[in-house]
Amino acid sequence: MEPGVILLAATPIGDAADAPPRLRRALSEADIVAAEDTRRLRALAGRLGVQVTGRVVSYQEHNENQRAPELVRAAQAGSRVLVVSDAGMPSVSDPGYRLVKVAAEAGVRVRVAPGPSAVLTALAISGLATDRFCFEGFVPRKAGDRARALRALAAEPRTMVFFESPHRLAGTLADMAAIFGADRPAAVCRELTKTYEEVRREPLARLATWAENGVKGEITVVVAGAEPSVPEVADHVGRVLALSDAGARLKDAAATVAQETGLGKRELYEAALEARR
């Protein structure tokens, strides 16, 4: 590690053998190790056979605002600062974002030691489209808030990745089935890279029924994006007529709507003529 640099390092999401060499080296070289859970950090170091000689401090969501400036000042003074979360990449649904922001504002260099990620691992193994995706983190805990959040995503065309706790999984999947559609393809990825890893790829309604019996472990849910809706001429005739009533020639109005929707200009024009008869 370089003096005066903050290093964000990914940790294994299950199997300790996935720890990258740079993580092992950084754990032994860092002057300060900021860990989401200091006990889990020491347990991981033990499994890796690495001796942590630097000062270990807690860095989690409840003290992030206070701790971030402290870590930046330490780096400014020349310390080698390592930041790790319990599993995966810091700042991805884990503390780290505020630290990077404060460091950037202070002109302190931040580097990354990439590695395991539950988001990308679940996406890769889900069997769903990977060319475009979005990560939504944990959905809200309260039923009403959760339903509103899911309704806002109902038309999202990209594959969606969520984290969820085992005891809320059945309710979340049931809400997804009701809002996204019972037949929407999805995958529940449980205990990724661990001994009892399980991936179930089924429509949302069937996954919701399965989860009613209880599920244990770390959960990542991957849901297919919405199928693109095909525009219908009848749905856009009103827009053509409105433009015409506002002063545009009917053909010009049809051309404008055709450009907006991808529909045929001739079909829109003829449909508008028919509507006016």
PDB file of N, CA, C and O in Angstrom, residues 233-262:
ATOM      1  N   VAL A 233     -51.491   2.397 -32.745  1.00  0.00           N
ATOM      2  CA  VAL A 233     -51.948   3.621 -33.424  1.00  0.00           C
ATOM      3  C   VAL A 233     -53.116   4.244 -32.679  1.00  0.00           C
ATOM      4  O   VAL A 233     -53.161   5.461 -32.453  1.00  0.00           O
ATOM      5  N   ALA A 234     -54.065   3.416 -32.258  1.00  0.00           N
ATOM      6  CA  ALA A 234     -55.268   3.935 -31.601  1.00  0.00           C
ATOM      7  C   ALA A 234     -54.947   4.710 -30.326  1.00  0.00           C
ATOM      8  O   ALA A 234     -55.681   5.632 -29.950  1.00  0.00           O
ATOM      9  N   ASP A 235     -53.852   4.356 -29.673  1.00  0.00           N
ATOM     10  CA  ASP A 235     -53.489   5.023 -28.428  1.00  0.00           C
ATOM     11  C   ASP A 235     -52.937   6.422 -28.647  1.00  0.00           C
ATOM     12  O   ASP A 235     -52.832   7.205 -27.688  1.00  0.00           O
ATOM     13  N   HIS A 236     -52.575   6.757 -29.888  1.00  0.00           N
ATOM     14  CA  HIS A 236     -51.906   8.032 -30.142  1.00  0.00           C
ATOM     15  C   HIS A 236     -52.670   8.943 -31.112  1.00  0.00           C
ATOM     16  O   HIS A 236     -52.183  10.024 -31.449  1.00  0.00           O
ATOM     17  N   VAL A 237     -53.836   8.498 -31.522  1.00  0.00           N
ATOM     18  CA  VAL A 237     -54.643   9.334 -32.420  1.00  0.00           C
ATOM     19  C   VAL A 237     -55.030  10.640 -31.725  1.00  0.00           C
ATOM     20  O   VAL A 237     -55.039  11.712 -32.338  1.00  0.00           O
ATOM     21  N   GLY A 238     -55.357  10.558 -30.443  1.00  0.00           N
ATOM     22  CA  GLY A 238     -55.736  11.759 -29.697  1.00  0.00           C
ATOM     23  C   GLY A 238     -54.652  12.807 -29.717  1.00  0.00           C
ATOM     24  O   GLY A 238     -54.938  14.016 -29.796  1.00  0.00           O
ATOM     25  N   ARG A 239     -53.408  12.398 -29.661  1.00  0.00           N
ATOM     26  CA  ARG A 239     -52.280  13.336 -29.708  1.00  0.00           C
ATOM     27  C   ARG A 239     -52.203  14.004 -31.072  1.00  0.00           C
ATOM     28  O   ARG A 239     -51.972  15.211 -31.169  1.00  0.00           O
ATOM     29  N   VAL A 240     -52.436  13.239 -32.154  1.00  0.00           N
ATOM     30  CA  VAL A 240     -52.440  13.818 -33.501  1.00  0.00           C
ATOM     31  C   VAL A 240     -53.543  14.874 -33.615  1.00  0.00           C
ATOM     32  O   VAL A 240     -53.312  15.990 -34.109  1.00  0.00           O
ATOM     33  N   LEU A 241     -54.732  14.542 -33.148  1.00  0.00           N
ATOM     34  CA  LEU A 241     -55.856  15.478 -33.231  1.00  0.00           C
ATOM     35  C   LEU A 241     -55.622  16.718 -32.384  1.00  0.00           C
ATOM     36  O   LEU A 241     -56.001  17.836 -32.778  1.00  0.00           O
ATOM     37  N   ALA A 242     -54.993  16.545 -31.232  1.00  0.00           N
ATOM     38  CA  ALA A 242     -54.710  17.694 -30.364  1.00  0.00           C
ATOM     39  C   ALA A 242     -53.738  18.657 -31.042  1.00  0.00           C
ATOM     40  O   ALA A 242     -53.912  19.885 -30.976  1.00  0.00           O
ATOM     41  N   LEU A 243     -52.714  18.121 -31.699  1.00  0.00           N
ATOM     42  CA  LEU A 243     -51.774  18.975 -32.421  1.00  0.00           C
ATOM     43  C   LEU A 243     -52.460  19.693 -33.575  1.00  0.00           C
ATOM     44  O   LEU A 243     -52.210  20.875 -33.846  1.00  0.00           O
ATOM     45  N   SER A 244     -53.346  18.956 -34.252  1.00  0.00           N
ATOM     46  CA  SER A 244     -54.094  19.560 -35.359  1.00  0.00           C
ATOM     47  C   SER A 244     -55.009  20.666 -34.860  1.00  0.00           C
ATOM     48  O   SER A 244     -55.101  21.744 -35.460  1.00  0.00           O
ATOM     49  N   ASP A 245     -55.693  20.419 -33.751  1.00  0.00           N
ATOM     50  CA  ASP A 245     -56.584  21.444 -33.184  1.00  0.00           C
ATOM     51  C   ASP A 245     -55.809  22.672 -32.731  1.00  0.00           C
ATOM     52  O   ASP A 245     -56.361  23.781 -32.663  1.00  0.00           O
ATOM     53  N   ALA A 246     -54.519  22.470 -32.405  1.00  0.00           N
ATOM     54  CA  ALA A 246     -53.693  23.595 -31.965  1.00  0.00           C
ATOM     55  C   ALA A 246     -53.144  24.399 -33.138  1.00  0.00           C
ATOM     56  O   ALA A 246     -52.457  25.402 -32.937  1.00  0.00           O
ATOM     57  N   GLY A 247     -53.437  23.957 -34.385  1.00  0.00           N
ATOM     58  CA  GLY A 247     -53.033  24.738 -35.544  1.00  0.00           C
ATOM     59  C   GLY A 247     -52.151  24.029 -36.542  1.00  0.00           C
ATOM     60  O   GLY A 247     -51.901  24.546 -37.631  1.00  0.00           O
ATOM     61  N   ALA A 248     -51.675  22.832 -36.225  1.00  0.00           N
ATOM     62  CA  ALA A 248     -50.821  22.108 -37.164  1.00  0.00           C
ATOM     63  C   ALA A 248     -51.659  21.441 -38.249  1.00  0.00           C
ATOM     64  O   ALA A 248     -52.811  21.049 -38.012  1.00  0.00           O
ATOM     65  N   ARG A 249     -51.073  21.330 -39.441  1.00  0.00           N
ATOM     66  CA  ARG A 249     -51.737  20.563 -40.484  1.00  0.00           C
ATOM     67  C   ARG A 249     -51.801  19.114 -40.021  1.00  0.00           C
ATOM     68  O   ARG A 249     -50.909  18.630 -39.331  1.00  0.00           O
ATOM     69  N   LEU A 250     -52.882  18.408 -40.409  1.00  0.00           N
ATOM     70  CA  LEU A 250     -53.077  17.049 -39.940  1.00  0.00           C
ATOM     71  C   LEU A 250     -51.909  16.148 -40.328  1.00  0.00           C
ATOM     72  O   LEU A 250     -51.456  15.323 -39.527  1.00  0.00           O
ATOM     73  N   LYS A 251     -51.388  16.342 -41.552  1.00  0.00           N
ATOM     74  CA  LYS A 251     -50.252  15.516 -41.981  1.00  0.00           C
ATOM     75  C   LYS A 251     -49.010  15.814 -41.147  1.00  0.00           C
ATOM     76  O   LYS A 251     -48.250  14.913 -40.809  1.00  0.00           O
ATOM     77  N   ASP A 252     -48.820  17.117 -40.834  1.00  0.00           N
ATOM     78  CA  ASP A 252     -47.663  17.481 -40.016  1.00  0.00           C
ATOM     79  C   ASP A 252     -47.810  16.934 -38.590  1.00  0.00           C
ATOM     80  O   ASP A 252     -46.829  16.496 -37.978  1.00  0.00           O
ATOM     81  N   ALA A 253     -49.034  16.974 -38.081  1.00  0.00           N
ATOM     82  CA  ALA A 253     -49.292  16.439 -36.747  1.00  0.00           C
ATOM     83  C   ALA A 253     -49.011  14.944 -36.722  1.00  0.00           C
ATOM     84  O   ALA A 253     -48.402  14.420 -35.775  1.00  0.00           O
ATOM     85  N   ALA A 254     -49.429  14.225 -37.749  1.00  0.00           N
ATOM     86  CA  ALA A 254     -49.173  12.792 -37.840  1.00  0.00           C
ATOM     87  C   ALA A 254     -47.674  12.505 -37.919  1.00  0.00           C
ATOM     88  O   ALA A 254     -47.168  11.559 -37.297  1.00  0.00           O
ATOM     89  N   ALA A 255     -46.951  13.339 -38.653  1.00  0.00           N
ATOM     90  CA  ALA A 255     -45.501  13.160 -38.779  1.00  0.00           C
ATOM     91  C   ALA A 255     -44.806  13.368 -37.432  1.00  0.00           C
ATOM     92  O   ALA A 255     -43.875  12.633 -37.080  1.00  0.00           O
ATOM     93  N   THR A 256     -45.260  14.357 -36.667  1.00  0.00           N
ATOM     94  CA  THR A 256     -44.667  14.627 -35.351  1.00  0.00           C
ATOM     95  C   THR A 256     -44.861  13.446 -34.414  1.00  0.00           C
ATOM     96  O   THR A 256     -43.926  12.994 -33.739  1.00  0.00           O
ATOM     97  N   VAL A 257     -46.073  12.917 -34.376  1.00  0.00           N
ATOM     98  CA  VAL A 257     -46.372  11.798 -33.481  1.00  0.00           C
ATOM     99  C   VAL A 257     -45.656  10.535 -33.950  1.00  0.00           C
ATOM    100  O   VAL A 257     -45.217   9.717 -33.128  1.00  0.00           O
ATOM    101  N   ALA A 258     -45.526  10.381 -35.259  1.00  0.00           N
ATOM    102  CA  ALA A 258     -44.789   9.230 -35.783  1.00  0.00           C
ATOM    103  C   ALA A 258     -43.336   9.258 -35.309  1.00  0.00           C
ATOM    104  O   ALA A 258     -42.767   8.231 -34.931  1.00  0.00           O
ATOM    105  N   GLN A 259     -42.748  10.440 -35.300  1.00  0.00           N
ATOM    106  CA  GLN A 259     -41.373  10.581 -34.846  1.00  0.00           C
ATOM    107  C   GLN A 259     -41.260  10.301 -33.353  1.00  0.00           C
ATOM    108  O   GLN A 259     -40.273   9.709 -32.888  1.00  0.00           O
ATOM    109  N   GLU A 260     -42.265  10.700 -32.593  1.00  0.00           N
ATOM    110  CA  GLU A 260     -42.247  10.502 -31.148  1.00  0.00           C
ATOM    111  C   GLU A 260     -42.416   9.034 -30.756  1.00  0.00           C
ATOM    112  O   GLU A 260     -41.845   8.576 -29.758  1.00  0.00           O
ATOM    113  N   THR A 261     -43.212   8.306 -31.531  1.00  0.00           N
ATOM    114  CA  THR A 261     -43.613   6.960 -31.125  1.00  0.00           C
ATOM    115  C   THR A 261     -43.002   5.830 -31.945  1.00  0.00           C
ATOM    116  O   THR A 261     -43.018   4.667 -31.505  1.00  0.00           O
ATOM    117  N   GLY A 262     -42.500   6.159 -33.136  1.00  0.00           N
ATOM    118  CA  GLY A 262     -42.002   5.114 -34.012  1.00  0.00           C
ATOM    119  C   GLY A 262     -43.095   4.476 -34.850  1.00  0.00           C
ATOM    120  O   GLY A 262     -42.843   3.535 -35.614  1.00  0.00           O
TER     121      GLY A 262
END
